[in-house]
Amino acid sequence: MEELAKKLLKELKRNLEKIRVQAIGSAKIQKSRTMKQEAKKQGETAIESANKALSSSSQTLEGAVKGQFGKKVTEAFEKQQQTLDKLSS
């Protein structure tokens, strides 16, 4: 009888440990998802901010810089704008 009780107690402890590990795993998965969503949101915000700054700089420089250099600068900004657009898609 005592051996049976010890065996049942040992099995109960093992099952409790399994449940504890599963609970910790579930919590870590949820935390990972939350962090991933937050990182995605921050990335989108950074891209949007860079896009606005690039657009503003491009317009300012386009009006201030003339000639061949102005064209090259404008083209460079346009390429960067396209790259940012691809990242945000």
Coordinates of C-alpha atoms in Angstrom, one line a residue:
M1 CA 0.0 0.0 0.0
E2 CA 2.8 2.4 0.9
E3 CA 4.6 1.6 -2.3
L4 CA 1.5 2.3 -4.3
A5 CA 1.1 5.7 -2.6
K6 CA 4.7 6.6 -3.3
K7 CA 4.3 5.5 -6.9
L8 CA 1.2 7.6 -7.3
L9 CA 2.8 10.6 -5.6
K10 CA 5.8 10.3 -7.9
E11 CA 3.5 10.2 -11.0
L12 CA 1.6 13.2 -9.7
K13 CA 4.8 15.2 -9.2
R14 CA 5.9 14.3 -12.8
N15 CA 2.5 15.4 -14.2
L16 CA 2.6 18.6 -12.3
E17 CA 6.1 19.3 -13.6
K18 CA 4.9 18.7 -17.2
I19 CA 2.0 21.1 -16.6
R20 CA 4.4 23.7 -15.2
V21 CA 6.7 23.5 -18.2
Q22 CA 3.7 23.8 -20.6
A23 CA 2.5 26.9 -18.7
I24 CA 5.9 28.5 -18.9
G25 CA 6.2 27.6 -22.6
S26 CA 2.8 29.2 -23.3
A27 CA 3.7 32.4 -21.5
K28 CA 7.0 32.6 -23.4
I29 CA 5.2 32.1 -26.8
Q30 CA 2.7 34.9 -25.9
K31 CA 5.5 37.2 -24.9
S32 CA 7.3 36.5 -28.1
R33 CA 4.3 37.3 -30.2
T34 CA 3.7 40.5 -28.3
M35 CA 7.4 41.5 -28.8
K36 CA 7.2 40.6 -32.5
Q37 CA 4.1 42.8 -33.0
E38 CA 5.7 45.7 -31.2
A39 CA 8.9 45.4 -33.3
K40 CA 6.8 45.4 -36.4
K41 CA 4.9 48.5 -35.3
Q42 CA 8.2 50.3 -34.4
G43 CA 9.7 49.4 -37.8
E44 CA 6.6 50.7 -39.7
T45 CA 6.8 53.9 -37.7
A46 CA 10.5 54.3 -38.4
I47 CA 10.0 53.7 -42.1
E48 CA 7.1 56.2 -42.3
S49 CA 9.2 58.8 -40.5
A50 CA 12.2 58.2 -42.8
N51 CA 9.9 58.4 -45.8
K52 CA 8.6 61.8 -44.7
A53 CA 12.0 63.2 -44.0
L54 CA 13.3 62.0 -47.3
S55 CA 10.4 63.5 -49.2
S56 CA 10.9 66.8 -47.4
S57 CA 14.6 66.8 -48.0
S58 CA 14.1 65.9 -51.7
Q59 CA 11.7 68.8 -52.2
T60 CA 14.0 71.3 -50.4
L61 CA 17.1 70.2 -52.3
E62 CA 15.3 70.1 -55.6
G63 CA 14.4 73.7 -55.3
A64 CA 17.8 74.8 -54.0
V65 CA 20.2 72.7 -56.2
K66 CA 20.1 73.2 -59.9
G67 CA 21.9 71.5 -62.8
Q68 CA 23.4 68.1 -63.2
F69 CA 24.2 67.7 -59.5
G70 CA 20.6 68.5 -58.6
K71 CA 19.4 65.8 -61.0
K72 CA 21.7 63.2 -59.4
V73 CA 20.7 64.1 -55.9
T74 CA 17.0 63.9 -56.9
E75 CA 17.6 60.5 -58.5
A76 CA 19.3 59.3 -55.4
F77 CA 16.5 60.4 -53.2
E78 CA 13.9 58.8 -55.6
K79 CA 15.8 55.5 -55.3
Q80 CA 15.8 55.6 -51.6
Q81 CA 12.1 56.5 -51.6
Q82 CA 11.5 53.4 -53.7
T83 CA 13.5 51.3 -51.3
L84 CA 11.5 52.5 -48.4
D85 CA 8.3 51.9 -50.2
K86 CA 9.4 48.3 -50.8
L87 CA 10.2 47.9 -47.1
S88 CA 6.8 49.1 -46.1
S89 CA 5.0 46.7 -48.4

